[in-house]
Coordinates of C-alpha atoms and ligand atoms in Angstrom, one line a residue:
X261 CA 91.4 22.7 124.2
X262 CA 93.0 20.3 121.4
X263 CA 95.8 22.4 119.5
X264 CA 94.5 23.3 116.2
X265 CA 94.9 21.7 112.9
X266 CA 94.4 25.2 111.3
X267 CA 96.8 27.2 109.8
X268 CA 99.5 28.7 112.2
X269 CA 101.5 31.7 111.1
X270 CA 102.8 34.1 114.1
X271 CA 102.5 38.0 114.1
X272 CA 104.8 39.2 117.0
X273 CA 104.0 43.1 117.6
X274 CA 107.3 44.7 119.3
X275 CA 110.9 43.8 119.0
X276 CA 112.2 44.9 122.1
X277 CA 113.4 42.3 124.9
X278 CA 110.1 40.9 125.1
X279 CA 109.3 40.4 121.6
X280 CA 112.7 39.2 120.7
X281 CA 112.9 36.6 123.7
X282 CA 109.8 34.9 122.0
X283 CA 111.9 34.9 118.9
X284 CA 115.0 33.6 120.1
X285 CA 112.7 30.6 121.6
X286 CA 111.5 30.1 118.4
X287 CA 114.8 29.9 116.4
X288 CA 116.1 28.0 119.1
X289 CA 113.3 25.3 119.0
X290 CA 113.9 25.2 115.3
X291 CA 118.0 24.5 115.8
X292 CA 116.9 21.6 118.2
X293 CA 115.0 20.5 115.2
X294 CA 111.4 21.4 115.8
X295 CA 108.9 22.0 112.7
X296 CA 108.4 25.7 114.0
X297 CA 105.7 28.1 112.1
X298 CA 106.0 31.1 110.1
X299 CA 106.4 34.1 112.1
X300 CA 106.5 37.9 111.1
X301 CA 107.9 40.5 114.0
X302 CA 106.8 44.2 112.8
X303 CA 109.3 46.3 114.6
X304 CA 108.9 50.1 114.5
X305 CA 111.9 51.7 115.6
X306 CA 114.7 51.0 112.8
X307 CA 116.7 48.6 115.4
X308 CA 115.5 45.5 117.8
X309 CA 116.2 46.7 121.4
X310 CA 112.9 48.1 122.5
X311 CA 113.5 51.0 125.4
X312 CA 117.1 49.7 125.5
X313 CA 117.7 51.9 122.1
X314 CA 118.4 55.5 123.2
X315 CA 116.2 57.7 121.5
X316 CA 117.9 61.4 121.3
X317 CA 114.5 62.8 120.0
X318 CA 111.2 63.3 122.3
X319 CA 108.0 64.5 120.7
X320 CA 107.9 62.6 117.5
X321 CA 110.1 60.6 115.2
X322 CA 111.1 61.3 111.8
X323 CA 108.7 59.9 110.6
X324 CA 106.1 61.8 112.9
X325 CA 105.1 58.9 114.7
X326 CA 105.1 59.5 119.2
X327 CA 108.3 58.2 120.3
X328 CA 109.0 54.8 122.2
X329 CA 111.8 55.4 123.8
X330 CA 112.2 56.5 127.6
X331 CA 115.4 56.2 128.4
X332 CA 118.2 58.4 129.2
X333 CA 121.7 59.3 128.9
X334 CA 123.8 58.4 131.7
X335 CA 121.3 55.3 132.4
X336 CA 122.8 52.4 134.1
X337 CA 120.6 49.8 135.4
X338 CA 118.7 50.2 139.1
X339 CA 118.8 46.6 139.5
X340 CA 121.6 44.2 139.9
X341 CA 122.8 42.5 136.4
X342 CA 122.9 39.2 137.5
X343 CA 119.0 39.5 138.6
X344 CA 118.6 39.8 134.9
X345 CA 121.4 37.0 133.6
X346 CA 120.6 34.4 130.8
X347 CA 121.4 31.0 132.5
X348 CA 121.6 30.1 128.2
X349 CA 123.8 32.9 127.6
X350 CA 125.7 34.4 130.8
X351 CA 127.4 38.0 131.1
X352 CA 130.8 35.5 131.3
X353 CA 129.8 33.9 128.2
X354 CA 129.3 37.4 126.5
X355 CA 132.0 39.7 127.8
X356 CA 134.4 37.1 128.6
X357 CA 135.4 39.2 131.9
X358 CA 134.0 40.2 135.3
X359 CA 131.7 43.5 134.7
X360 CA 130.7 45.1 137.0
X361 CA 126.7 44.5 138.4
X362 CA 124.9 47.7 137.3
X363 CA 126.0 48.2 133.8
X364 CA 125.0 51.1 131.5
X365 CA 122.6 51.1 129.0
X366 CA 124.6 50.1 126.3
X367 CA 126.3 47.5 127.7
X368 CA 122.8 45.6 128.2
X369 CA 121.8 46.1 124.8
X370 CA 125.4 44.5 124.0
X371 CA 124.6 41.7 126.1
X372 CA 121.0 41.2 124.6
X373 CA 122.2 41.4 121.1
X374 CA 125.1 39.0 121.7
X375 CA 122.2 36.5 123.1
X376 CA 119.9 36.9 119.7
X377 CA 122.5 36.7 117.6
X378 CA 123.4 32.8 118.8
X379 CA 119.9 31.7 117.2
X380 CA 119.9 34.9 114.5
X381 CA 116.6 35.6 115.9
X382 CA 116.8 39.1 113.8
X383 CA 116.2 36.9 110.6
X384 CA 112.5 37.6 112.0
X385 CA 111.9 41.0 112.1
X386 CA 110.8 43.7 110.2
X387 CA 112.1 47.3 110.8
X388 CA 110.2 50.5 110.6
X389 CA 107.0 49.0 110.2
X390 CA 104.4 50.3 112.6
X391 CA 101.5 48.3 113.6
X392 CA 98.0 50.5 112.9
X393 CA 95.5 47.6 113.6
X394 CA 94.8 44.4 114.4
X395 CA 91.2 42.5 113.9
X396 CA 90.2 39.1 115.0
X397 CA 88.2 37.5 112.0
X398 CA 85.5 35.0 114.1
X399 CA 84.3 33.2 111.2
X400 CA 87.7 32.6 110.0
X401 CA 89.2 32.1 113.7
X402 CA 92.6 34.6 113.0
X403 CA 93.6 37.7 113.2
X404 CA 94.6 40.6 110.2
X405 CA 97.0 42.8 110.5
X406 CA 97.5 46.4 108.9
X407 CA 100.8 47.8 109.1
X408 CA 102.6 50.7 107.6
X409 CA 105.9 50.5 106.1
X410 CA 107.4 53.9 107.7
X411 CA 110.3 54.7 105.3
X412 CA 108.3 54.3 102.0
X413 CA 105.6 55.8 103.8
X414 CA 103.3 53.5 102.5
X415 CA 100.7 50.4 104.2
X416 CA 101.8 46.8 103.7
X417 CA 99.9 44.4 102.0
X418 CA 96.9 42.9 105.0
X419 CA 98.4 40.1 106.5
X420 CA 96.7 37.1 108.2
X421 CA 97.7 35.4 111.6
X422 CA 96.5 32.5 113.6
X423 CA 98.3 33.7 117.1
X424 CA 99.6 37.6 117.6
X425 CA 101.5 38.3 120.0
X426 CA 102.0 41.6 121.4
X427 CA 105.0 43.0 123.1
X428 CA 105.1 46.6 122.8
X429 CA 106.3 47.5 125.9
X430 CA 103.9 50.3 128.8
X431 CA 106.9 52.8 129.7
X432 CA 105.9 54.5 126.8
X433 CA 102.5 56.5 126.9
X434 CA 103.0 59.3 129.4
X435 CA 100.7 59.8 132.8
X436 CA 99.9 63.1 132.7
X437 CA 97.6 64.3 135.4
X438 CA 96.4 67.5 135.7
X439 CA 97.3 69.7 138.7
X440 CA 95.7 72.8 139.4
X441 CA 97.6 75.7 137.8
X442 CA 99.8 74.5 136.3
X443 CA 99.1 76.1 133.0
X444 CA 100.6 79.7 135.3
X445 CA 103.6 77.8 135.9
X446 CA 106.2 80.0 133.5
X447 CA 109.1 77.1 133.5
X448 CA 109.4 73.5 131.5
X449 CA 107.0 71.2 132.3
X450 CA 107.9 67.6 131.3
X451 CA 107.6 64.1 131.8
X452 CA 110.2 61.4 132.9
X453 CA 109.2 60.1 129.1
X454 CA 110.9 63.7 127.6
X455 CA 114.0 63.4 130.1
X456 CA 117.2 62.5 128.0
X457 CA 119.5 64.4 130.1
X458 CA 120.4 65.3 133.8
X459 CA 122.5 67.4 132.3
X460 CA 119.7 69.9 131.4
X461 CA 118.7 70.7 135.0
X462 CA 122.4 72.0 136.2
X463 CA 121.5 74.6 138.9
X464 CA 117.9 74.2 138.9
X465 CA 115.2 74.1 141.9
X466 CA 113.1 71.1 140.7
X467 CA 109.4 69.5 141.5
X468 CA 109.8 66.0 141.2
X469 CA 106.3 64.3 141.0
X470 CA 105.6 60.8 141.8
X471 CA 107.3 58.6 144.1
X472 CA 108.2 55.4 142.1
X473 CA 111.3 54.2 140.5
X474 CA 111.4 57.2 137.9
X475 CA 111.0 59.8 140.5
X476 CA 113.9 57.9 142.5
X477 CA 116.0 57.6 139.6
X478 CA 115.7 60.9 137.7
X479 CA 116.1 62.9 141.1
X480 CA 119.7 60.9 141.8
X481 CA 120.6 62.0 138.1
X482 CA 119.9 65.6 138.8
X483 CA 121.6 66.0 141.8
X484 CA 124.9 63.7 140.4
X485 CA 124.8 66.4 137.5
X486 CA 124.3 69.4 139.7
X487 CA 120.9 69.9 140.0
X488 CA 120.3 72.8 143.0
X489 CA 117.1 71.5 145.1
X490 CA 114.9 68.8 144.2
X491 CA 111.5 68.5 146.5
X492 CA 109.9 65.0 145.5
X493 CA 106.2 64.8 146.1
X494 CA 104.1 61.3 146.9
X495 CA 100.9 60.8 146.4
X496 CA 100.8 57.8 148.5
X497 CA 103.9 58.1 151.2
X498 CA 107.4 59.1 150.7
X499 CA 109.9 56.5 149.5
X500 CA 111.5 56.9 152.6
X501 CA 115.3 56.4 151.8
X502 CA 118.3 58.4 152.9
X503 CA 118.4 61.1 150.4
X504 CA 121.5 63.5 149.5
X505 CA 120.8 66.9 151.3
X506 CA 119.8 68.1 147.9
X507 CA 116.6 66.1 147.9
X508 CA 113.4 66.2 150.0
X509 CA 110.1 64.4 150.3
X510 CA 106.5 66.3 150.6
X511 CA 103.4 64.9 150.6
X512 CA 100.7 65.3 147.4
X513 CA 101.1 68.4 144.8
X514 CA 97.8 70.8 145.6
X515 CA 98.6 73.4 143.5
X516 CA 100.6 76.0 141.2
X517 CA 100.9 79.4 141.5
X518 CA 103.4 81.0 138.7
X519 CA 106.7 79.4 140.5
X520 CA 105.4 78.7 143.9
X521 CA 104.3 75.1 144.3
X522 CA 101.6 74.4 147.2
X523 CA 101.1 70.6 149.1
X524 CA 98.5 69.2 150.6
X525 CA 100.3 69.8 154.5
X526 CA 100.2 73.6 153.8
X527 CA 104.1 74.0 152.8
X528 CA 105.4 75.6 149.7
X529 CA 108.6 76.3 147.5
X530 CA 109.8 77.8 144.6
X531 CA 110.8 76.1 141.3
X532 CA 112.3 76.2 138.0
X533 CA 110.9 72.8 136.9
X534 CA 108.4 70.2 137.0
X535 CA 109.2 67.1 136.5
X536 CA 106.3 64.5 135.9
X537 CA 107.4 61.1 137.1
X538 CA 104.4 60.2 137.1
X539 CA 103.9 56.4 135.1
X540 CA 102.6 55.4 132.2
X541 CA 99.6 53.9 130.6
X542 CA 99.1 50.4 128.9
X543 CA 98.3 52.2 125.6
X544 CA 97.3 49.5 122.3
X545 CA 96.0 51.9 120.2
X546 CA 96.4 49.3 117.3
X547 CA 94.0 47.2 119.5
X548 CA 90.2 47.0 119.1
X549 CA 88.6 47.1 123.0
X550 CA 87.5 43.4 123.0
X551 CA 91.3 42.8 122.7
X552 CA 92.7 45.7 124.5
X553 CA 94.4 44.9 128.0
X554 CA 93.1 48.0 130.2
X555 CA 95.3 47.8 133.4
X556 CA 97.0 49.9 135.9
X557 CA 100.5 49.3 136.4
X558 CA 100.1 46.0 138.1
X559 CA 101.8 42.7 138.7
X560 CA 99.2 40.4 137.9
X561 CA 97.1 42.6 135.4
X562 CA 93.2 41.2 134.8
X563 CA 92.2 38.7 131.9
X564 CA 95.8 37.2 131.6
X565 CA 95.5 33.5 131.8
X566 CA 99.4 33.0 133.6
X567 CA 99.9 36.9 132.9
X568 CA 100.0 35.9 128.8
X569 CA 96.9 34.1 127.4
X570 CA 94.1 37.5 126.7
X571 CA 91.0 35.3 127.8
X572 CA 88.5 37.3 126.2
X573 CA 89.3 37.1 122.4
X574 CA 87.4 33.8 122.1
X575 CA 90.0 31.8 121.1
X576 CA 93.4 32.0 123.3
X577 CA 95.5 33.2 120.8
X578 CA 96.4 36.9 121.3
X579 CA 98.9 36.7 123.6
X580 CA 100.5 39.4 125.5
X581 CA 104.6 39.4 126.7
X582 CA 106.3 42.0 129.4
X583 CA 102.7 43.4 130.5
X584 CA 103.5 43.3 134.1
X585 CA 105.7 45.9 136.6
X586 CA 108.1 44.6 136.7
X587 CA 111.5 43.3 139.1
X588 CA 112.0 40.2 137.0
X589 CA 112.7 41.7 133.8
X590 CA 114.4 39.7 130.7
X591 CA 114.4 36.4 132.7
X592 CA 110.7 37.0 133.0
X593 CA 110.2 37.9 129.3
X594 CA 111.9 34.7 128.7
X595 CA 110.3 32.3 130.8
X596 CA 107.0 34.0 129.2
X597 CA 107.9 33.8 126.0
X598 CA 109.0 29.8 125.9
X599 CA 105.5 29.2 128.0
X600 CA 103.9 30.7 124.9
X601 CA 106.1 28.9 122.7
X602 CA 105.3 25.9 123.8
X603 CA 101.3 26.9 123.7
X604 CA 102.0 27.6 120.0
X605 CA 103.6 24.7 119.1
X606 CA 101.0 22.3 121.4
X607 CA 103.3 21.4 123.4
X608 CA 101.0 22.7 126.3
X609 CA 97.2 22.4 126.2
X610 CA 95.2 25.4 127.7
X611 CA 92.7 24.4 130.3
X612 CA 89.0 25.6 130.0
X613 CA 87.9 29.2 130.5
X614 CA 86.7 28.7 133.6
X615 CA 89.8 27.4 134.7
X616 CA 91.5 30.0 133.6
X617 CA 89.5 32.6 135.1
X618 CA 90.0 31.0 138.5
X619 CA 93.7 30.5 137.9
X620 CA 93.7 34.5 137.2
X621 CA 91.3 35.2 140.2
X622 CA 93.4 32.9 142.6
X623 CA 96.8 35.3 141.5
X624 CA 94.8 38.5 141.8
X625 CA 93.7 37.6 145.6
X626 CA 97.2 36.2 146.3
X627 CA 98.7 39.8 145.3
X628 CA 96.1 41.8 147.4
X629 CA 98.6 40.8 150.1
X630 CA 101.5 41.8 148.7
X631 CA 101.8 44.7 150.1
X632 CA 105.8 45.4 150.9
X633 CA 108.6 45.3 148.7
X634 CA 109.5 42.2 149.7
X635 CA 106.3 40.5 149.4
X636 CA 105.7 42.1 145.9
X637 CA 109.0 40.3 144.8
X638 CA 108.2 37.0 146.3
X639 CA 105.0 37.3 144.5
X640 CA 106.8 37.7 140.9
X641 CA 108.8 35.2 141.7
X642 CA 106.3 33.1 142.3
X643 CA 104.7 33.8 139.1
X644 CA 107.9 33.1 137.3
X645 CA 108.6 29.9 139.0
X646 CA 104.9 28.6 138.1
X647 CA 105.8 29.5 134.5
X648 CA 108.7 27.8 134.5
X649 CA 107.4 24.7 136.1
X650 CA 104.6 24.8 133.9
X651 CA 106.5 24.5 130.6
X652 CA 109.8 22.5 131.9
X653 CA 111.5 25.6 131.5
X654 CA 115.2 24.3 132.0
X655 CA 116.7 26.5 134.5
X656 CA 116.2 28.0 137.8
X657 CA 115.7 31.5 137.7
X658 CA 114.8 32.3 141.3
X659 CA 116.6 35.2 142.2
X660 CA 114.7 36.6 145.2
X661 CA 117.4 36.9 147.6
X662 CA 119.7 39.0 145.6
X663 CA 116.6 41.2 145.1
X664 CA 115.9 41.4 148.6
X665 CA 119.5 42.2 149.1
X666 CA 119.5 44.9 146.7
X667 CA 116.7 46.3 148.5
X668 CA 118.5 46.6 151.2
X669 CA 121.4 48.4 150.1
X670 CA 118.6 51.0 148.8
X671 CA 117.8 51.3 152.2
X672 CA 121.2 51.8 153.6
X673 CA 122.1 54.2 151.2
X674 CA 120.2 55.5 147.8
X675 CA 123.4 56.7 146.2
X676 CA 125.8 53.9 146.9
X677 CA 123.6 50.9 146.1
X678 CA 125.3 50.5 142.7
X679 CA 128.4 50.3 143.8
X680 CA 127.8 46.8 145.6
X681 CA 128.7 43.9 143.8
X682 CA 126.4 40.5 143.0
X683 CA 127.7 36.9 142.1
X684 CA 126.1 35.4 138.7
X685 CA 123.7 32.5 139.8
X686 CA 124.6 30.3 136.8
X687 CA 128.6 30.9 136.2
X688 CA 129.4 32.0 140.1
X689 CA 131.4 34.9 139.2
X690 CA 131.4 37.6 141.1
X691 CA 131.2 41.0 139.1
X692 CA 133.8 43.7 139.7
X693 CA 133.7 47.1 140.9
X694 CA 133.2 50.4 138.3
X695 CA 136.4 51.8 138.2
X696 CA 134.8 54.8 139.5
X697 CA 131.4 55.0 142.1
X698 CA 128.0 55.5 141.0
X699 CA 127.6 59.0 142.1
X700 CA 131.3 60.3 141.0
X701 CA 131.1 58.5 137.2
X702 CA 129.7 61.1 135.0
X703 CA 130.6 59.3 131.8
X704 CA 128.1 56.0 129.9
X705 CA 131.0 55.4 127.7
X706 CA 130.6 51.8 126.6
X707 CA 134.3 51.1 127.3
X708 CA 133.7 52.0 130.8
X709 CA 132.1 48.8 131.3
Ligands
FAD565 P1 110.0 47.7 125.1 O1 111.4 47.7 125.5 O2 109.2 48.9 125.4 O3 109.9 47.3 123.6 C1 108.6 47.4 122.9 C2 108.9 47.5 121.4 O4 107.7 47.5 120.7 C3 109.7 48.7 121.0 O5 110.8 48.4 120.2 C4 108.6 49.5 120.2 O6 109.2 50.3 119.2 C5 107.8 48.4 119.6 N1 106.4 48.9 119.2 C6 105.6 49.5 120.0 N2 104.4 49.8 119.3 C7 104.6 49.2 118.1 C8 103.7 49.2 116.9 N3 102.5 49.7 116.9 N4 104.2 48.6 115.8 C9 105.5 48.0 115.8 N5 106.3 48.1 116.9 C10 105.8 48.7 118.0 N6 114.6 47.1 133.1 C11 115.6 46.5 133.7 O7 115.7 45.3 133.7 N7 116.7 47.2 134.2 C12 116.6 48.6 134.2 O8 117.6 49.2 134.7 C13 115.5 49.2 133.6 N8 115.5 50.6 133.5 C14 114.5 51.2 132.9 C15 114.5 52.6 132.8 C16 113.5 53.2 132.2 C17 113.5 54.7 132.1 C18 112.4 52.5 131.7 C19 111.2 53.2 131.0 C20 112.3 51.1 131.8 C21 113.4 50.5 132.4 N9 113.4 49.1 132.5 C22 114.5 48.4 133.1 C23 112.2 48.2 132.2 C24 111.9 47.9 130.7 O9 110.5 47.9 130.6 C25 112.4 46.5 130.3 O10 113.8 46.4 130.5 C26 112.2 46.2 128.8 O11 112.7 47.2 127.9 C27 110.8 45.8 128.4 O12 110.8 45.2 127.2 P2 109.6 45.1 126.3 O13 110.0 44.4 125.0 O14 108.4 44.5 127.0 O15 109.2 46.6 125.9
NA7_566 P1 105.5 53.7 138.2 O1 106.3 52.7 138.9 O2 104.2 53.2 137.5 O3 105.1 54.8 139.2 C1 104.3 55.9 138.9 C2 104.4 56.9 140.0 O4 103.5 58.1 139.7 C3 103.8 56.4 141.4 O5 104.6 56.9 142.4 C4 102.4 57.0 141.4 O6 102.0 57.2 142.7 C5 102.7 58.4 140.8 N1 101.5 59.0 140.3 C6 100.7 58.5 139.3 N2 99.6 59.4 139.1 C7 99.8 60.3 140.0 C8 99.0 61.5 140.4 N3 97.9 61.8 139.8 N4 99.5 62.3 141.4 C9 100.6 62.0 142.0 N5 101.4 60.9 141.8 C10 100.9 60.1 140.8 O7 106.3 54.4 137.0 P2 107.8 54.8 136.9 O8 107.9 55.7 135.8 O9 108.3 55.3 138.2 O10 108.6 53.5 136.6 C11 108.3 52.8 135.4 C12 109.5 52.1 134.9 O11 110.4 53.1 134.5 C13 110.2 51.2 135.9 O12 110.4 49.9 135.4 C14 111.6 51.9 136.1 O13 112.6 50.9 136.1 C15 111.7 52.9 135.0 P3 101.3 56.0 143.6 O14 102.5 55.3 144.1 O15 100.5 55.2 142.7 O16 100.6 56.8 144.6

C-alpha cells in the first residue's frame, strides 16, 4: 500500500511508557531532521508515567473517573533492570552509578523520565484529558476524537486524525469472576487492582486467587509485611516455587461459606481476606467494536499485523502499542513504537491484507507451542527481534538469557531472586547489591536506590 498523500496528524491515546516511547521516537526523528507530523497525546492521569505513577486512591479519581493505576507501595520490579535498559539512554547514563538490578518504582519512573526528557517528548502531551470516543470517518479515511478536558470539566473541541494510536495500557480493568458464596463471605474482598499496601494485611489469614505474577507478587508482600497464612489457589496448576512456610498452594476455589473457603480437592481453611489476583481485561471503552481489540491476555493477541497494525479498520491506521503480556517491557514498547514510526512517516510500506493475516496466523500457530516459560520468552523475543529487523531498529535488544537466568533464580528461591545481580548489555556494568535484601528492606525510599 503506497503511503498516503493525505493529511497526517497523529492522536496518541495513553502516555504511559508505551505511549511516550512513540513520542520520544517521534521527537527524536525530528532532532535528526525529519519533517515529522503533528501529533496530539491526550493523557488522563495529570502526569506521563502510565502504571509507573502510584495512585494512593482506588475506586475513582477526583474527578470520578475508574482509576488506572495498579501499582503498589513497596513495588520494586519482578524482573531484572537491565532486561528493561535503553541501549539510547542506559541506567549508567542516567544515575551515573551502579544501581542495583530490581529497582523500586520510583526509581524506574526516574529513569523513564530522564530518557523523555533528552528529546522533550512531554512537549506532546496533554494532561487530564480523558479519551470518551473515537470514530473512523470512511468517506473521509480518518478518525475523530472526543475528549474531555477533566479539570474544567468540560469536552474539547472534536478533533480529526489520520493514524491513532492507542496505548492505554490492560492492567487496569479488573477480572472479577464470580465464586459461589462469596457474597456470605463477612471480610474485604478485593482485587490486586485495589491493593496499595501489604501493610494492610498485618496478621491476617489470606485467600490469594490466581496463580500468575500478581498472585506471586502480592503473596511475597504480605508475608515480608507480616501477613499470618496465605493459601494461593490455581486454576490451572500451582506455580510451583519454594514458598516461605507462610504460603501454600491449593488447587481451584469451589466455594465460600461465611469464612470457610472450599477447593475443588475437598480441603478447606479459614480466612480474613480474599484477594483477587485474578488479571485483567483489554478494556477500550472509548473504542467502537469494529476497532476494539477483544483478547485474552496473550502474547500474540488476534488481528495485530506485527502485534501493532489493527487489520480490520480498513485502512491500517489505528495502531495499537504495549497490547501483549508481557516479559519484554519498555524495550518492547520501543522497538514497537519506532516500527510504527517509521509506518507513519513511510518509511515502511505495509504488505497486502492477506499478507498480513498470514503473517498474524503464522505467529499465532508458532505460540501454540510455547508452552513453558522458557519457550514463551523465546517467542517474545522473537517477535521483538523481527520488529527490530524489520525497521533497522539500531540496537540489539535480545535479552533472553538474562531472562532465562532470572527464571531460574525464581526457581531456586522466590524470596531471594532480587537480590541477584545482572550486568547491563549495552554499558557492561554490573549493578550493585541493595544495601539491604529483598525480603528484610521494608522501605521504597527513592534514596534507597
Ligand atoms: P500503562 O502504563 O497502563 O499506561 C497507559 C496510560 O494510558 C495511562 O497513563 C492511562 O492514564 C492512559 N489512559 C488510559 N485510558 C485513557 C483514556 N481514555 N484517555 C486518556 N488516557 C488514557 N513492567 C515491568 O517492566 N517491570 C515491572 O516490575 C512491572 N511491574 C508491574 C506491576 C504491576 C502491579 C502492574 C499492573 C504492571 C507491571 N508491569 C511491570 C507492566 C506494565 O504493564 C508496564 O511496565 C507498563 O506500565 C505498560 O505501559 P503502557 O504504556 O502500555 O500502559
Ligand atoms: P495475569 O498474568 O493475566 O494472570 C491472571 C491470573 O488469574 C492467572 O493465574 C489466571 O489463571 C487467574 N484467573 C483468571 N480468571 C480466573 C478464574 N475465573 N478462576 C481462577 N483463576 C483465574 O495477571 P496478573 O495480574 O497476575 O499479572 C498482570 C501484570 O501485573 C503483570 O505484568 C505483572 O508484572 C503485574 P490461569 O493461569 O489462566 O489458569
Amino acid at each position: 500500500m503506497a503511503h498516503s498523500k493525505e493529511m497526517t496528524r497523529i492522536g496518541v491515546i495513553g502516555a504511559g511508557p508505551s505511549g511516550m516511547s512513540l513520542l520520544y521516537h517521534l521527537a527524536k526523528m525530528e532532532l535528526e531532521g525529519k519533517h515529522i507530523p503533528d501529533v496530539v497525546c491526550y493523557e488522563k492521569q495529570p502526569e506521563c508515567g502510565g502504571l509507573w505513577n502510584f495512585d494512593w486512591r482506588t475506586g475513582v479519581d477526583e474527578h470520578g473517573e475508574p482509576i488506572h493505576g495498579s501499582m503498589y507501595r513497596h513495588l520494586w520490579t519482578n524482573g531484572p533492570k537491565e532486561c528493561l535498559e535503553f541501549p539510547d539512554y542506559t541506567f549508567d547514563k542516567h544515575f551515573g552509578k551502579a544501581i542495583p538490578s530490581f529497582p523500586t518504582r520510583k526509581v524506574v519512573l526516574d529513569y523513564m523520565n530522564g530518557r523523555w526528557k533528552t528529546v522533550d517528548a512531554r512537549r506532546f502531551f496533554r494532561v487530564n484529558t480523558n479519551v470518551q470516543k473515537v470514530i473512523y470517518n470512511p468517506k473521509e479515511n480518518n478518525f475523530t476524537v472526543w475528549a474531555r478536558d477533566q479539570v474544567e470539566d468540560k469536552d474539547l473541541p472534536l478533533e480529526t486524525f489520520s493514524h491513532i494510536i492507542v496505548s492505554t495500557g490492560h492492567f487496569s480493568v479488573p477480572n472479577m469472576p464470580y465464586f459461589k458464596g462469596v457474597e456470605t463471605f463477612p471480610g474485604r474482598v478485593l482485587h490486586s487492582h485495589d491493593f496499595r499496601d501489604a501493610r494492610d494485611f498485618k496478621g491476617k489469614r489470606l485467600l490469594v486467587i490466581g496463580s500468575s505474577y500478581s498472585a506471586e507478587d502480592i503473596s511475597l508482600h504480605c508475608v515480608k509485611f507480616g501477613a499470618k497464612s496465605i493459601v494461593c489457589s490455581t486454576r490451572s496448576g500451582p506455580m510451583g516455587f519454594k514458598w516461605p512456610v507462610q504460603i501454600q498452594e491449593r488447587p481451584l476455589l469451589e466455594r465460600i461459606e461465611g469464612q470457610m473457603v472450599y477447593f475443588n480437592d475437598g480441603s478447606s481453611t479459614e480466612v480474613d481476606t480474599i484477594i483477587y489476583c485474578t488479571g485483567y481485561k483489554h478494556s477500550f471503552r472509548f473504542l467502537p467494536d469494529n476497532l476494539r481489540l477483544k483478547t485474552e491476555n496473550s502474547l500474540y493477541p488476534p488481528n495485530l499485523y506485527k502485534g501493532i497494525i489493527w487489520i480490520k479498520s480498513g485502512n491500517n491506521k489505528l495502531m495499537y502499542i504495549g497490547m501483549q503480556d508481557q516479559y519484554y517491557t519498555m524495550t518492547m514498547f520501543d522497538a514497537q513504537s519506532f516500527w510504527a514510526c517509521r509506518v507513519i512517516l513511510g518509511e515502511t510500506i505495509l504488505p497486502e491484507k492477506e499478507t498480513m493475516e498470514a503473517d498474524i496466523a503464522r505467529w499465532i500457530q508458532k505460540l501454540e507451542n510455547a508452552t513453558s516459560t522458557v519457550q514463551e520468552i523465546d517467542f517474545q523475543t522473537e517477535y521483538v527481534m523481527d520488529l527490530c529487523h524489520d525497521s533497522g531498529y539500531e540496537h540489539n535488544l535480545d535479552v533472553k538469557d538474562m531472562f532465562n537466568h532470572w527464571e531460574e533464580t525464581k526457581i531456586e528461591n522466590i524470596t531471594t531472586y532480587r537480590d541477584h545481580v545482572y550486568k547491563s548489555k549495552f554499558t557492561g556494568t554490573v549493578s550493585c547489591k541493595h544495601h539491604k535484601p529483598f525480603m528484610a528492606a521494608l522501605d521504597d525510599r527513592y534514596e534507597d536506590l
